[in-house]
XYZ file of C-alpha atoms in Angstrom:
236
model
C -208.546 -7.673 102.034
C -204.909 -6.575 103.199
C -204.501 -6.182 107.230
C -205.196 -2.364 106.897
C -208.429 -3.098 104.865
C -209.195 -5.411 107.662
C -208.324 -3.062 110.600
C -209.763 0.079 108.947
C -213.300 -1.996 108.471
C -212.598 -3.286 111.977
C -212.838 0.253 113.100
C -214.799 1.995 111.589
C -217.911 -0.315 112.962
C -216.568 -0.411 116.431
C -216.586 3.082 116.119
C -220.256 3.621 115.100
C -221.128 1.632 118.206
C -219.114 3.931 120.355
C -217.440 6.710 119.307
C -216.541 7.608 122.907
C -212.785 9.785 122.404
C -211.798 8.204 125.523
C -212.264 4.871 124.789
C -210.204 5.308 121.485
C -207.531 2.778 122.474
C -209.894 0.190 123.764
C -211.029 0.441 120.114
C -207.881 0.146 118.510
C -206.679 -2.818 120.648
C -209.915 -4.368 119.687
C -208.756 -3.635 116.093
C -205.694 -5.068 116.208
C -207.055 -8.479 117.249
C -209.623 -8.452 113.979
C -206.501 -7.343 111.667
C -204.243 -10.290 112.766
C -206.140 -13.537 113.463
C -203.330 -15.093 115.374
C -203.632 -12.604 118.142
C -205.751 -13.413 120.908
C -205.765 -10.244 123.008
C -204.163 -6.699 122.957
C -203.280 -3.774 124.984
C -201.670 -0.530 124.690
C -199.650 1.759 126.871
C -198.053 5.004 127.321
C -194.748 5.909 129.031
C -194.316 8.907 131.016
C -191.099 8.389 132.669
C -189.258 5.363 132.853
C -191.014 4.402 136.344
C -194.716 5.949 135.128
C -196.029 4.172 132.197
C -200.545 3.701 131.823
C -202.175 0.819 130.397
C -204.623 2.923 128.325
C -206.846 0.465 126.699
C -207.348 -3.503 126.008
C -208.719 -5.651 123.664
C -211.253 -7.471 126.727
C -210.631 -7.738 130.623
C -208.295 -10.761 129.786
C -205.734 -8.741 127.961
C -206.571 -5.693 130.579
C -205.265 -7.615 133.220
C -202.232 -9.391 131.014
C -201.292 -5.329 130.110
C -201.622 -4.580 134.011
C -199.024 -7.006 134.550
C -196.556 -5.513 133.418
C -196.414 -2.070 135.148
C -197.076 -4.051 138.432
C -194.190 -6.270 138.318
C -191.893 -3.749 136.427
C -190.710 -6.424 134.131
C -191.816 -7.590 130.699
C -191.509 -7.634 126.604
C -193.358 -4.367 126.250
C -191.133 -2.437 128.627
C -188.333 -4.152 126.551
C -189.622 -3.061 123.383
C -190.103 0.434 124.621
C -186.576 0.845 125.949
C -185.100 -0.961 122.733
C -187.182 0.963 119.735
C -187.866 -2.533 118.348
C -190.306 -5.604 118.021
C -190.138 -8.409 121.213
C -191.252 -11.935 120.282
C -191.783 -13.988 123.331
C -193.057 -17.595 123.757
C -193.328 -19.278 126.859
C -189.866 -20.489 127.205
C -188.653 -16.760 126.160
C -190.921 -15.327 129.182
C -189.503 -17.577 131.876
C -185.703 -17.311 130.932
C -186.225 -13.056 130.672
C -189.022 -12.326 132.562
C -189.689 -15.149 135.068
C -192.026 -13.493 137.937
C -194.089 -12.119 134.737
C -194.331 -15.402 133.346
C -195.989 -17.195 136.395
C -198.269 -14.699 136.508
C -198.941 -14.476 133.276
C -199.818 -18.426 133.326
C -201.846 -18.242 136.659
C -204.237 -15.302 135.828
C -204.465 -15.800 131.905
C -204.630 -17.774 128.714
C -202.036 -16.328 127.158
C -198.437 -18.038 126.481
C -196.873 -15.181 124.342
C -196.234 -12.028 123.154
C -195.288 -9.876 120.837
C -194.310 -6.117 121.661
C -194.013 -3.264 119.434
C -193.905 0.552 119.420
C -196.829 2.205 117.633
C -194.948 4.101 114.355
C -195.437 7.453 114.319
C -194.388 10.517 116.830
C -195.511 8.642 119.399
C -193.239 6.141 118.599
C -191.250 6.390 121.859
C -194.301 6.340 124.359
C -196.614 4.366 122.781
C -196.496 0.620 123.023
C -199.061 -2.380 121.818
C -198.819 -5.388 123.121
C -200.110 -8.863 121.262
C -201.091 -11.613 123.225
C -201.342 -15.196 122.110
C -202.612 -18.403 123.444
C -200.647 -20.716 121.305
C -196.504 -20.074 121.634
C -196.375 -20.825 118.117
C -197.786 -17.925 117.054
C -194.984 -15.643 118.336
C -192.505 -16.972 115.730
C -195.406 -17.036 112.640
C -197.047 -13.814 113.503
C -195.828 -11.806 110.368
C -193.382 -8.836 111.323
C -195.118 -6.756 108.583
C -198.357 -7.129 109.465
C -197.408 -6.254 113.026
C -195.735 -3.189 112.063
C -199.021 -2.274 109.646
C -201.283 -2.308 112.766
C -199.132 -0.469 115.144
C -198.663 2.232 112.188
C -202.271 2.373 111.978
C -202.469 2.634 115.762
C -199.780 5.313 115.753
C -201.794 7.426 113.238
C -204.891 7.232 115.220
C -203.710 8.097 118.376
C -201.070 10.786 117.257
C -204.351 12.388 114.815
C -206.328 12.212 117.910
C -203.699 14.015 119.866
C -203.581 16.792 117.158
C -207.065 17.484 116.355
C -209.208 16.591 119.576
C -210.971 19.917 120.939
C -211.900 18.628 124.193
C -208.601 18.315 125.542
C -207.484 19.577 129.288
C -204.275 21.454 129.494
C -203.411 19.492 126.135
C -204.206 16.253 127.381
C -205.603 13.693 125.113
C -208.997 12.306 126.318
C -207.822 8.486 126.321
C -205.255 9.660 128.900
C -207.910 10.046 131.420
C -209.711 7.260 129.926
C -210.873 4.647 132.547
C -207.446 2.410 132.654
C -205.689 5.526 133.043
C -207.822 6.928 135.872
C -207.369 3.568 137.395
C -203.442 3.867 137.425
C -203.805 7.606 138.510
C -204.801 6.232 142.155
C -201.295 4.218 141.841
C -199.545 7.596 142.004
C -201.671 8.883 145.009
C -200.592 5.800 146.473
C -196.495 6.144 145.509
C -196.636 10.170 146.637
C -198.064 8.743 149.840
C -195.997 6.414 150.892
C -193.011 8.814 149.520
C -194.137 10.915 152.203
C -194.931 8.668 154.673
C -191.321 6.457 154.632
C -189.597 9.761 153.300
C -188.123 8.235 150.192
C -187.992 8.974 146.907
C -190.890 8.094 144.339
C -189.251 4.855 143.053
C -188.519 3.322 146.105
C -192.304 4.187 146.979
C -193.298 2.285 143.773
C -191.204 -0.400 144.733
C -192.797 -0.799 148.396
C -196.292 -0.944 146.642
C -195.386 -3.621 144.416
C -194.515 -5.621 146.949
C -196.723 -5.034 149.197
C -199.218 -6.291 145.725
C -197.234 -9.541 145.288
C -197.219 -10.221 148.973
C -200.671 -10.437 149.034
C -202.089 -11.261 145.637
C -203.662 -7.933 144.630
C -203.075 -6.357 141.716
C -201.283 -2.712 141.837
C -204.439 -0.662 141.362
C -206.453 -2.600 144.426
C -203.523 -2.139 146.586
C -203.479 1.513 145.837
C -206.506 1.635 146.955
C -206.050 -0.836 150.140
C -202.976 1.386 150.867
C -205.090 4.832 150.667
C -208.025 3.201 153.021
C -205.406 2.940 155.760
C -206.593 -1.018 154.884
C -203.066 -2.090 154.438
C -200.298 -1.855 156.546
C -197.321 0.533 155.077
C -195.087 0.515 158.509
């Protein structure tokens, strides 16, 4: 069986478990790991802006919380390969000399010890972003480029013919943009507008507060967000 064979099959019986539209790109992530046995977790995003970007689905909570990374720390391949239209390989050594507060916390809270970052292909292309995580560096350099770019094609055609034909959409939104990762990350943004208002500065330096205020005390984004709109943690 080729990679698509494998992905398609991989699918299509995740799918008659759960068909839920929402949970589409928890599926596809899930996918992607069956499609290229090197791969020991995935996640994909979507980019708003170049400050809002929503983890919008994960292979398993391991791979959830890798993805989550990211957007927390504002640093990492995937935001890379986003910006630069093009695949990211990174092993260990490659994290630490680009990426280095990512790296130690991608060591402390997971298994994993690279990545590889791609666009999904497609018209989502620019906002759309998988992310490949493996346990073993070596995998980064033998993963195969085109088998990669076959599953993030496939992933791009799924979530773009989603987009299109879905009927339950609100205002046009697709319904695995208020999946539950991206309702998690919505409370983020209640949390940014508030302390925007509160320190009267501008949405980015907001974001910037909250991430700190995360790092400083070992939460991750979405659990301060929620610290910070329980009056729970101090934003003076």
């Amino acid at each position: 069986m080729t990679t698509a064979d494998v992905f398609a099959a991989a699918l299509g019986h995740l799918e008659t478990s759960s068909a839920e539209p929402a949970l589409l790109p928890d599926r596809l992530a899930r996918a992607c790991v069956a499609a290229l046995p090197q791969v020991d977790g995935a996640g994909l995003s979507y980019t708003f802006t170049a400050d809002r970007r929503l983890p919008v689905g994960a292979s398993d909570p391991v791979a959830a919380t890798a993805e989550r990374l990211q957007f927390a720390l504002g640093e990492g391949p995937c935001l890379t390969a986003q910006r630069q239209h093009r695949l990211v390989r990174a092993a260990l050594p490659e994290l630490q000399g680009s990426w280095p507060v990512y790296a130690g916390q991608l060591v402390t809270g997971t298994p994993f010890r690279g990545v590889v970052a791609v666009p999904v292909g497609g018209p989502l292309g620019g906002v759309a972003g998988i992310d490949l995580y493996v346990r073993s560096p070596g995998a980064v350099t033998t993963l195969s480029a085109d088998d990669v770019q076959t599953v993030a094609d496939l992933v791009g055609a799924a979530l773009a013919d989603d987009l299109a034909t879905a009927d339950d959409r609100l205002a046009g939104t697709p319904s695995w943009l208020t999946g539950p990762s991206a309702e998690a990350r919505e409370k983020v943004w209640i949390a940014v507008g508030y302390l925007a208002g509160q320190r009267a500065c501008t949405t980015s330096d907001a974001l910037a507060l909250l991430r700190a205020h995360a790092f400083t005390h070992d939460l991750d984004l979405e659990r301060a967000a929620e610290l910070v709109l329980a009056g729970e943690l101090p934003t003076g």
